[in-house]
PDB file of C-alpha atoms in Angstrom:
ATOM      1  CA  UNK A 365     -22.433 -13.288  10.294  1.00  0.00           C
ATOM      2  CA  UNK A 366     -25.071 -15.784   9.175  1.00  0.00           C
ATOM      3  CA  UNK A 367     -26.886 -14.551   6.084  1.00  0.00           C
ATOM      4  CA  UNK A 368     -24.501 -11.659   5.490  1.00  0.00           C
ATOM      5  CA  UNK A 369     -22.219 -10.926   2.544  1.00  0.00           C
ATOM      6  CA  UNK A 370     -18.773  -9.422   3.089  1.00  0.00           C
ATOM      7  CA  UNK A 371     -16.469  -7.884   0.501  1.00  0.00           C
ATOM      8  CA  UNK A 372     -12.706  -8.017   1.074  1.00  0.00           C
ATOM      9  CA  UNK A 373     -10.112  -6.245  -1.051  1.00  0.00           C
ATOM     10  CA  UNK A 374      -6.580  -7.591  -0.958  1.00  0.00           C
ATOM     11  CA  UNK A 375      -8.128 -10.976  -0.250  1.00  0.00           C
ATOM     12  CA  UNK A 376      -5.598 -13.238  -1.967  1.00  0.00           C
ATOM     13  CA  UNK A 377      -3.336 -13.660   1.060  1.00  0.00           C
ATOM     14  CA  UNK A 378      -2.220 -12.101   4.351  1.00  0.00           C
ATOM     15  CA  UNK A 379      -4.734 -10.103   6.344  1.00  0.00           C
ATOM     16  CA  UNK A 380      -7.317 -10.201   3.567  1.00  0.00           C
ATOM     17  CA  UNK A 381      -7.320 -13.986   3.369  1.00  0.00           C
ATOM     18  CA  UNK A 382      -7.507 -14.225   7.156  1.00  0.00           C
ATOM     19  CA  UNK A 383     -10.525 -11.901   7.229  1.00  0.00           C
ATOM     20  CA  UNK A 384     -12.318 -13.709   4.399  1.00  0.00           C
ATOM     21  CA  UNK A 385     -11.873 -17.168   5.893  1.00  0.00           C
ATOM     22  CA  UNK A 386     -12.855 -16.124   9.425  1.00  0.00           C
ATOM     23  CA  UNK A 387     -15.981 -14.338   8.247  1.00  0.00           C
ATOM     24  CA  UNK A 388     -16.874 -17.439   6.242  1.00  0.00           C
ATOM     25  CA  UNK A 389     -16.393 -19.568   9.363  1.00  0.00           C
ATOM     26  CA  UNK A 390     -18.854 -17.253  11.103  1.00  0.00           C
ATOM     27  CA  UNK A 391     -21.439 -17.713   8.328  1.00  0.00           C
ATOM     28  CA  UNK A 392     -20.813 -14.952   5.777  1.00  0.00           C
ATOM     29  CA  UNK A 393     -20.572 -15.338   2.017  1.00  0.00           C
ATOM     30  CA  UNK A 394     -17.595 -13.552   0.501  1.00  0.00           C
ATOM     31  CA  UNK A 395     -16.707 -11.290  -2.403  1.00  0.00           C
ATOM     32  CA  UNK A 396     -12.907 -11.484  -2.695  1.00  0.00           C
ATOM     33  CA  UNK A 397     -10.943  -9.030  -4.832  1.00  0.00           C
ATOM     34  CA  UNK A 398      -7.204  -8.695  -5.410  1.00  0.00           C
ATOM     35  CA  UNK A 399      -4.821  -7.193  -7.952  1.00  0.00           C
ATOM     36  CA  UNK A 400      -2.958 -10.492  -8.581  1.00  0.00           C
ATOM     37  CA  UNK A 401      -0.189  -8.585 -10.330  1.00  0.00           C
ATOM     38  CA  UNK A 402       3.008  -6.741  -9.527  1.00  0.00           C
ATOM     39  CA  UNK A 403       3.388  -2.990  -8.947  1.00  0.00           C
ATOM     40  CA  UNK A 404       6.888  -2.002 -10.062  1.00  0.00           C
ATOM     41  CA  UNK A 405       7.669   0.317  -7.138  1.00  0.00           C
ATOM     42  CA  UNK A 406       6.856  -2.337  -4.532  1.00  0.00           C
ATOM     43  CA  UNK A 407      10.011  -4.117  -3.293  1.00  0.00           C
ATOM     44  CA  UNK A 408       8.430  -7.522  -2.669  1.00  0.00           C
ATOM     45  CA  UNK A 409       6.230  -9.909  -4.603  1.00  0.00           C
ATOM     46  CA  UNK A 410       2.512  -9.202  -4.634  1.00  0.00           C
ATOM     47  CA  UNK A 411      -0.276 -11.753  -4.880  1.00  0.00           C
ATOM     48  CA  UNK A 412      -1.027 -14.111  -7.756  1.00  0.00           C
ATOM     49  CA  UNK A 413      -4.220 -15.566  -9.190  1.00  0.00           C
ATOM     50  CA  UNK A 414      -3.205 -18.854  -7.569  1.00  0.00           C
ATOM     51  CA  UNK A 415      -3.204 -17.088  -4.188  1.00  0.00           C
ATOM     52  CA  UNK A 416      -6.710 -15.762  -4.811  1.00  0.00           C
ATOM     53  CA  UNK A 417      -7.898 -19.192  -5.913  1.00  0.00           C
ATOM     54  CA  UNK A 418      -6.532 -20.630  -2.671  1.00  0.00           C
ATOM     55  CA  UNK A 419      -8.515 -18.097  -0.661  1.00  0.00           C
ATOM     56  CA  UNK A 420     -11.624 -19.152  -2.585  1.00  0.00           C
ATOM     57  CA  UNK A 421     -10.878 -22.805  -1.849  1.00  0.00           C
ATOM     58  CA  UNK A 422     -10.521 -22.085   1.871  1.00  0.00           C
ATOM     59  CA  UNK A 423     -13.840 -20.201   1.960  1.00  0.00           C
ATOM     60  CA  UNK A 424     -15.608 -22.972   0.083  1.00  0.00           C
ATOM     61  CA  UNK A 425     -14.190 -25.474   2.580  1.00  0.00           C
ATOM     62  CA  UNK A 426     -16.285 -23.643   5.187  1.00  0.00           C
ATOM     63  CA  UNK A 427     -19.371 -24.395   3.054  1.00  0.00           C
ATOM     64  CA  UNK A 428     -19.822 -20.744   2.138  1.00  0.00           C
ATOM     65  CA  UNK A 429     -20.249 -19.133  -1.264  1.00  0.00           C
ATOM     66  CA  UNK A 430     -17.533 -16.916  -2.729  1.00  0.00           C
ATOM     67  CA  UNK A 431     -17.232 -14.742  -5.812  1.00  0.00           C
ATOM     68  CA  UNK A 432     -13.627 -13.811  -6.514  1.00  0.00           C
ATOM     69  CA  UNK A 433     -12.313 -11.391  -9.075  1.00  0.00           C
ATOM     70  CA  UNK A 434      -9.028  -9.886 -10.199  1.00  0.00           C
ATOM     71  CA  UNK A 435      -9.196  -6.091 -10.027  1.00  0.00           C
ATOM     72  CA  UNK A 436      -6.839  -3.263  -9.128  1.00  0.00           C
ATOM     73  CA  UNK A 437      -8.461  -0.945  -6.582  1.00  0.00           C
ATOM     74  CA  UNK A 438      -6.838   1.974  -8.421  1.00  0.00           C
ATOM     75  CA  UNK A 439      -9.064   1.145 -11.403  1.00  0.00           C
ATOM     76  CA  UNK A 440     -12.493   2.437 -10.339  1.00  0.00           C
ATOM     77  CA  UNK A 441     -14.317   0.892 -13.296  1.00  0.00           C
ATOM     78  CA  UNK A 442     -12.841  -2.585 -12.916  1.00  0.00           C
ATOM     79  CA  UNK A 443     -13.405  -2.520  -9.172  1.00  0.00           C
ATOM     80  CA  UNK A 444     -17.044  -1.426  -9.507  1.00  0.00           C
ATOM     81  CA  UNK A 445     -17.685  -4.130 -12.099  1.00  0.00           C
ATOM     82  CA  UNK A 446     -16.238  -6.787  -9.777  1.00  0.00           C
ATOM     83  CA  UNK A 447     -18.315  -5.536  -6.855  1.00  0.00           C
ATOM     84  CA  UNK A 448     -21.503  -5.404  -8.913  1.00  0.00           C
ATOM     85  CA  UNK A 449     -20.956  -8.951 -10.158  1.00  0.00           C
ATOM     86  CA  UNK A 450     -20.418 -10.234  -6.633  1.00  0.00           C
ATOM     87  CA  UNK A 451     -23.511  -8.515  -5.295  1.00  0.00           C
ATOM     88  CA  UNK A 452     -25.561  -9.767  -8.243  1.00  0.00           C
ATOM     89  CA  UNK A 453     -24.509 -13.367  -7.579  1.00  0.00           C
ATOM     90  CA  UNK A 454     -24.731 -13.288  -3.778  1.00  0.00           C
ATOM     91  CA  UNK A 455     -27.758 -11.041  -3.496  1.00  0.00           C
ATOM     92  CA  UNK A 456     -26.673  -8.280  -1.117  1.00  0.00           C
ATOM     93  CA  UNK A 457     -23.758  -6.558   0.616  1.00  0.00           C
ATOM     94  CA  UNK A 458     -23.476  -6.000   4.363  1.00  0.00           C
ATOM     95  CA  UNK A 459     -19.780  -5.667   5.202  1.00  0.00           C
ATOM     96  CA  UNK A 460     -16.933  -3.983   3.334  1.00  0.00           C
ATOM     97  CA  UNK A 461     -13.304  -4.519   4.319  1.00  0.00           C
ATOM     98  CA  UNK A 462     -11.093  -2.085   2.420  1.00  0.00           C
ATOM     99  CA  UNK A 463      -7.916  -3.983   3.171  1.00  0.00           C
ATOM    100  CA  UNK A 464      -5.790  -3.809  -0.001  1.00  0.00           C
ATOM    101  CA  UNK A 465      -2.492  -2.019   0.525  1.00  0.00           C
ATOM    102  CA  UNK A 466       1.211  -1.887  -0.258  1.00  0.00           C
ATOM    103  CA  UNK A 467       4.389  -0.582   1.339  1.00  0.00           C
ATOM    104  CA  UNK A 468       7.628   0.803  -0.034  1.00  0.00           C
ATOM    105  CA  UNK A 469      10.285   2.982   1.520  1.00  0.00           C
ATOM    106  CA  UNK A 470      11.701   6.484   1.277  1.00  0.00           C
ATOM    107  CA  UNK A 471      11.661   9.931   2.856  1.00  0.00           C
ATOM    108  CA  UNK A 472      10.624  13.052   0.994  1.00  0.00           C
ATOM    109  CA  UNK A 473      14.196  13.582  -0.264  1.00  0.00           C
ATOM    110  CA  UNK A 474      14.375  10.115  -1.778  1.00  0.00           C
ATOM    111  CA  UNK A 475      10.909   9.128  -3.011  1.00  0.00           C
ATOM    112  CA  UNK A 476      10.269   8.939  -6.722  1.00  0.00           C
ATOM    113  CA  UNK A 477       7.076  10.183  -8.322  1.00  0.00           C
ATOM    114  CA  UNK A 478       6.285   6.564  -9.195  1.00  0.00           C
ATOM    115  CA  UNK A 479       6.533   5.480  -5.552  1.00  0.00           C
ATOM    116  CA  UNK A 480       4.344   8.373  -4.429  1.00  0.00           C
ATOM    117  CA  UNK A 481       1.681   7.830  -7.076  1.00  0.00           C
ATOM    118  CA  UNK A 482       1.527   4.050  -6.585  1.00  0.00           C
ATOM    119  CA  UNK A 483       1.228   4.471  -2.818  1.00  0.00           C
ATOM    120  CA  UNK A 484      -1.451   7.164  -2.845  1.00  0.00           C
ATOM    121  CA  UNK A 485      -3.275   5.364  -5.648  1.00  0.00           C
ATOM    122  CA  UNK A 486      -3.384   2.010  -3.873  1.00  0.00           C
ATOM    123  CA  UNK A 487      -3.559   2.891  -0.180  1.00  0.00           C
ATOM    124  CA  UNK A 488      -5.794   5.979  -0.349  1.00  0.00           C
ATOM    125  CA  UNK A 489      -7.542   6.287  -3.722  1.00  0.00           C
ATOM    126  CA  UNK A 490      -8.144   2.528  -3.600  1.00  0.00           C
ATOM    127  CA  UNK A 491     -10.140   2.967  -0.383  1.00  0.00           C
ATOM    128  CA  UNK A 492     -12.114   5.838  -1.936  1.00  0.00           C
ATOM    129  CA  UNK A 493     -12.840   3.723  -5.021  1.00  0.00           C
ATOM    130  CA  UNK A 494     -13.945   0.867  -2.768  1.00  0.00           C
ATOM    131  CA  UNK A 495     -16.332   3.200  -0.973  1.00  0.00           C
ATOM    132  CA  UNK A 496     -17.744   4.519  -4.244  1.00  0.00           C
ATOM    133  CA  UNK A 497     -18.249   0.967  -5.532  1.00  0.00           C
ATOM    134  CA  UNK A 498     -19.959  -0.347  -2.395  1.00  0.00           C
ATOM    135  CA  UNK A 499     -21.864   2.328  -0.502  1.00  0.00           C
ATOM    136  CA  UNK A 500     -25.012   2.198  -2.635  1.00  0.00           C
ATOM    137  CA  UNK A 501     -25.119  -1.580  -2.168  1.00  0.00           C
ATOM    138  CA  UNK A 502     -24.820  -1.150   1.626  1.00  0.00           C
ATOM    139  CA  UNK A 503     -27.662   1.364   1.567  1.00  0.00           C
ATOM    140  CA  UNK A 504     -29.791  -1.048  -0.477  1.00  0.00           C
ATOM    141  CA  UNK A 505     -29.211  -3.707   2.207  1.00  0.00           C
ATOM    142  CA  UNK A 506     -30.493  -1.369   4.907  1.00  0.00           C
ATOM    143  CA  UNK A 507     -27.086  -0.466   6.290  1.00  0.00           C
ATOM    144  CA  UNK A 508     -23.938  -2.276   7.288  1.00  0.00           C
ATOM    145  CA  UNK A 509     -20.299  -1.915   8.243  1.00  0.00           C
ATOM    146  CA  UNK A 510     -17.453  -0.303   6.303  1.00  0.00           C
ATOM    147  CA  UNK A 511     -14.008  -0.999   7.766  1.00  0.00           C
ATOM    148  CA  UNK A 512     -10.698   0.171   6.329  1.00  0.00           C
ATOM    149  CA  UNK A 513      -7.226  -1.008   7.221  1.00  0.00           C
ATOM    150  CA  UNK A 514      -5.146   2.036   8.052  1.00  0.00           C
ATOM    151  CA  UNK A 515      -2.002   1.812  10.203  1.00  0.00           C
ATOM    152  CA  UNK A 516      -0.465   3.230  13.335  1.00  0.00           C
ATOM    153  CA  UNK A 517       1.091   5.578  10.774  1.00  0.00           C
ATOM    154  CA  UNK A 518      -2.399   6.783  10.014  1.00  0.00           C
ATOM    155  CA  UNK A 519      -2.369   8.299  13.517  1.00  0.00           C
ATOM    156  CA  UNK A 520       1.296   9.228  14.040  1.00  0.00           C
ATOM    157  CA  UNK A 521       4.392   9.964  11.983  1.00  0.00           C
ATOM    158  CA  UNK A 522       7.569   8.086  11.208  1.00  0.00           C
ATOM    159  CA  UNK A 523      10.555   8.830   9.014  1.00  0.00           C
ATOM    160  CA  UNK A 524      11.358   6.879   5.896  1.00  0.00           C
ATOM    161  CA  UNK A 525       7.783   6.132   4.809  1.00  0.00           C
ATOM    162  CA  UNK A 526       6.476   9.610   4.050  1.00  0.00           C
ATOM    163  CA  UNK A 527       4.171   8.468   1.249  1.00  0.00           C
ATOM    164  CA  UNK A 528       2.798   5.558   3.302  1.00  0.00           C
ATOM    165  CA  UNK A 529       2.183   7.844   6.289  1.00  0.00           C
ATOM    166  CA  UNK A 530       0.429  10.402   4.093  1.00  0.00           C
ATOM    167  CA  UNK A 531      -1.791   7.752   2.502  1.00  0.00           C
ATOM    168  CA  UNK A 532      -2.752   6.164   5.802  1.00  0.00           C
ATOM    169  CA  UNK A 533      -3.514   9.547   7.384  1.00  0.00           C
ATOM    170  CA  UNK A 534      -5.698  10.170   4.339  1.00  0.00           C
ATOM    171  CA  UNK A 535      -7.609   6.946   4.979  1.00  0.00           C
ATOM    172  CA  UNK A 536      -8.233   8.031   8.570  1.00  0.00           C
ATOM    173  CA  UNK A 537      -9.600  11.386   7.428  1.00  0.00           C
ATOM    174  CA  UNK A 538     -11.685   9.891   4.631  1.00  0.00           C
ATOM    175  CA  UNK A 539     -13.401   7.491   7.010  1.00  0.00           C
ATOM    176  CA  UNK A 540     -14.070  10.207   9.579  1.00  0.00           C
ATOM    177  CA  UNK A 541     -15.903  12.157   6.874  1.00  0.00           C
ATOM    178  CA  UNK A 542     -17.756   9.036   5.731  1.00  0.00           C
ATOM    179  CA  UNK A 543     -18.905   8.418   9.302  1.00  0.00           C
ATOM    180  CA  UNK A 544     -20.994  11.607   9.162  1.00  0.00           C
ATOM    181  CA  UNK A 545     -22.247  11.055   5.632  1.00  0.00           C
ATOM    182  CA  UNK A 546     -23.349   7.440   6.077  1.00  0.00           C
ATOM    183  CA  UNK A 547     -24.709   7.338   9.630  1.00  0.00           C
ATOM    184  CA  UNK A 548     -28.214   8.362   8.431  1.00  0.00           C
ATOM    185  CA  UNK A 549     -28.229   5.164   6.340  1.00  0.00           C
ATOM    186  CA  UNK A 550     -27.282   2.989   9.332  1.00  0.00           C
ATOM    187  CA  UNK A 551     -23.817   2.377   7.917  1.00  0.00           C
ATOM    188  CA  UNK A 552     -21.051   2.272  10.504  1.00  0.00           C
ATOM    189  CA  UNK A 553     -17.590   3.382   9.410  1.00  0.00           C
ATOM    190  CA  UNK A 554     -14.452   2.471  11.352  1.00  0.00           C
ATOM    191  CA  UNK A 555     -10.720   2.073  10.774  1.00  0.00           C
ATOM    192  CA  UNK A 556      -8.209  -0.373  12.215  1.00  0.00           C
ATOM    193  CA  UNK A 557      -4.624   0.717  12.858  1.00  0.00           C
ATOM    194  CA  UNK A 558      -2.184  -2.196  13.109  1.00  0.00           C
ATOM    195  CA  UNK A 559       1.453  -2.193  14.024  1.00  0.00           C
ATOM    196  CA  UNK A 560       3.554  -4.482  11.821  1.00  0.00           C
ATOM    197  CA  UNK A 561       1.650  -7.656  10.952  1.00  0.00           C
ATOM    198  CA  UNK A 562       3.313 -10.974  10.141  1.00  0.00           C
ATOM    199  CA  UNK A 563       2.620 -11.075   6.397  1.00  0.00           C
ATOM    200  CA  UNK A 564       4.551 -10.884   3.128  1.00  0.00           C
ATOM    201  CA  UNK A 565       4.322  -7.089   3.389  1.00  0.00           C
ATOM    202  CA  UNK A 566       6.990  -7.079   6.101  1.00  0.00           C
ATOM    203  CA  UNK A 567       8.692 -10.444   5.631  1.00  0.00           C
ATOM    204  CA  UNK A 568      11.119  -9.626   2.830  1.00  0.00           C
ATOM    205  CA  UNK A 569      14.724  -8.617   2.254  1.00  0.00           C
ATOM    206  CA  UNK A 570      14.143  -4.880   1.797  1.00  0.00           C
ATOM    207  CA  UNK A 571      12.416  -4.652   5.174  1.00  0.00           C
ATOM    208  CA  UNK A 572      15.097  -6.694   6.929  1.00  0.00           C
ATOM    209  CA  UNK A 573      17.851  -4.468   5.519  1.00  0.00           C
ATOM    210  CA  UNK A 574      16.177  -1.390   6.987  1.00  0.00           C
ATOM    211  CA  UNK A 575      16.706  -2.844  10.452  1.00  0.00           C
ATOM    212  CA  UNK A 576      20.066  -4.523   9.789  1.00  0.00           C
ATOM    213  CA  UNK A 577      22.020  -2.451   7.249  1.00  0.00           C
ATOM    214  CA  UNK A 578      25.194  -3.878   8.794  1.00  0.00           C
ATOM    215  CA  UNK A 579      24.443  -7.313   7.297  1.00  0.00           C
ATOM    216  CA  UNK A 580      24.676  -8.329   3.642  1.00  0.00           C
ATOM    217  CA  UNK A 581      21.776 -10.789   3.773  1.00  0.00           C
ATOM    218  CA  UNK A 582      19.797 -10.270   6.973  1.00  0.00           C
ATOM    219  CA  UNK A 583      17.048 -12.718   7.892  1.00  0.00           C
ATOM    220  CA  UNK A 584      13.759 -12.306   9.727  1.00  0.00           C
ATOM    221  CA  UNK A 585      15.502 -13.518  12.864  1.00  0.00           C
ATOM    222  CA  UNK A 586      18.190 -10.855  12.438  1.00  0.00           C
ATOM    223  CA  UNK A 587      15.521  -8.160  12.084  1.00  0.00           C
ATOM    224  CA  UNK A 588      13.325  -9.233  15.005  1.00  0.00           C
ATOM    225  CA  UNK A 589      14.855  -6.799  17.466  1.00  0.00           C
ATOM    226  CA  UNK A 590      14.241  -3.955  15.016  1.00  0.00           C
ATOM    227  CA  UNK A 591      10.612  -4.940  14.584  1.00  0.00           C
ATOM    228  CA  UNK A 592      10.209  -5.254  18.362  1.00  0.00           C
ATOM    229  CA  UNK A 593      11.554  -1.712  18.842  1.00  0.00           C
ATOM    230  CA  UNK A 594       8.363  -0.420  17.216  1.00  0.00           C
ATOM    231  CA  UNK A 595       6.189  -1.824  20.039  1.00  0.00           C
ATOM    232  CA  UNK A 596       6.170  -1.472  23.803  1.00  0.00           C
ATOM    233  CA  UNK A 597       4.938  -5.022  24.324  1.00  0.00           C
ATOM    234  CA  UNK A 598       7.795  -7.531  23.885  1.00  0.00           C
ATOM    235  CA  UNK A 599       6.836  -8.845  20.433  1.00  0.00           C
ATOM    236  CA  UNK A 600       8.185  -8.145  16.943  1.00  0.00           C
ATOM    237  CA  UNK A 601       4.794  -8.207  15.197  1.00  0.00           C
ATOM    238  CA  UNK A 602       1.164  -9.201  15.601  1.00  0.00           C
ATOM    239  CA  UNK A 603      -0.494 -12.008  13.634  1.00  0.00           C
ATOM    240  CA  UNK A 604      -3.205 -11.714  10.994  1.00  0.00           C
ATOM    241  CA  UNK A 605      -5.679 -13.300  13.406  1.00  0.00           C
ATOM    242  CA  UNK A 606      -5.190 -10.388  15.804  1.00  0.00           C
ATOM    243  CA  UNK A 607      -6.418  -7.959  13.150  1.00  0.00           C
ATOM    244  CA  UNK A 608      -9.169 -10.339  12.066  1.00  0.00           C
ATOM    245  CA  UNK A 609     -10.504 -10.500  15.626  1.00  0.00           C
ATOM    246  CA  UNK A 610     -10.913  -6.718  15.601  1.00  0.00           C
ATOM    247  CA  UNK A 611     -12.536  -6.819  12.155  1.00  0.00           C
ATOM    248  CA  UNK A 612     -14.987  -9.482  13.274  1.00  0.00           C
ATOM    249  CA  UNK A 613     -16.050  -7.424  16.286  1.00  0.00           C
ATOM    250  CA  UNK A 614     -16.477  -4.172  14.353  1.00  0.00           C
ATOM    251  CA  UNK A 615     -18.404  -5.951  11.591  1.00  0.00           C
ATOM    252  CA  UNK A 616     -20.731  -7.713  14.001  1.00  0.00           C
ATOM    253  CA  UNK A 617     -23.984  -6.646  15.610  1.00  0.00           C
ATOM    254  CA  UNK A 618     -22.112  -6.545  18.926  1.00  0.00           C
ATOM    255  CA  UNK A 619     -20.644  -3.269  17.621  1.00  0.00           C
ATOM    256  CA  UNK A 620     -23.948  -2.003  16.245  1.00  0.00           C
ATOM    257  CA  UNK A 621     -23.538   1.494  17.730  1.00  0.00           C
ATOM    258  CA  UNK A 622     -19.785   1.837  17.242  1.00  0.00           C
ATOM    259  CA  UNK A 623     -18.884   4.194  14.413  1.00  0.00           C
ATOM    260  CA  UNK A 624     -16.149   6.741  13.749  1.00  0.00           C
ATOM    261  CA  UNK A 625     -13.587   4.750  15.735  1.00  0.00           C
ATOM    262  CA  UNK A 626      -9.886   4.550  14.857  1.00  0.00           C
ATOM    263  CA  UNK A 627      -8.933   1.327  16.632  1.00  0.00           C
ATOM    264  CA  UNK A 628      -5.228   0.530  17.163  1.00  0.00           C
ATOM    265  CA  UNK A 629      -4.210  -3.118  17.291  1.00  0.00           C
ATOM    266  CA  UNK A 630      -0.638  -2.201  17.940  1.00  0.00           C
ATOM    267  CA  UNK A 631       1.084  -3.871  20.925  1.00  0.00           C
ATOM    268  CA  UNK A 632       1.449  -0.351  22.327  1.00  0.00           C
ATOM    269  CA  UNK A 633       3.133   1.123  19.257  1.00  0.00           C
ATOM    270  CA  UNK A 634       1.001   4.265  19.544  1.00  0.00           C
ATOM    271  CA  UNK A 635       2.675   4.989  22.891  1.00  0.00           C
ATOM    272  CA  UNK A 636       6.106   5.414  21.313  1.00  0.00           C
TER     273      UNK A 636
END
């Protein structure tokens, strides 16, 4: 990654922070973007500006440069301005990690319009806006790697998260189209499809109650068996580093001819 610049959305914590810090350890400079605000339909706390500042501190501790900005990926103008500022300060763009995402819960009989719109706006339109804001910069750098975080539910269905499943399937389709459009510019486009990852997105009361509705105040320990039922390997979730390892490979020159791949990192969840 030496001499490269990577952009990460949803960089304030969780998978995004893990990706930003690891790429910095490997020599990349970072453009880190996050909403740092709450979305009302999301049943857990989202990131803060303090979280984003901590990511910046961790990158700087690796002796790498970072430009960080608060922007909602649903806001195409704000996102493009943040990207342009980062590229202006760091000089180029080689890697894009469209990682920002949310989760909430409900089947088609229960979802509100607000839940649907927030989910599609963040998890699908946000990836499209990220592509629109970055592709010309990748072309100007002579090519690069565009990686989006989808989900196992971008490749299969599951009840109770209809809007999430629809958005993540949309990401898979969007990237498959982008693969054809951007290959002539030497831009590789791939998606990663995790099972549940040990982050704030799953570690909260609303998620635990889905697995243990019999308990008034279930804990992560109470919900572990439910999480594990989603995988065929005997684990409840994977760690952020497991996703970061896949990101690092797909972003690197070792994957220079890999494009159009939907890569599960799923402990066998796709086999269920």
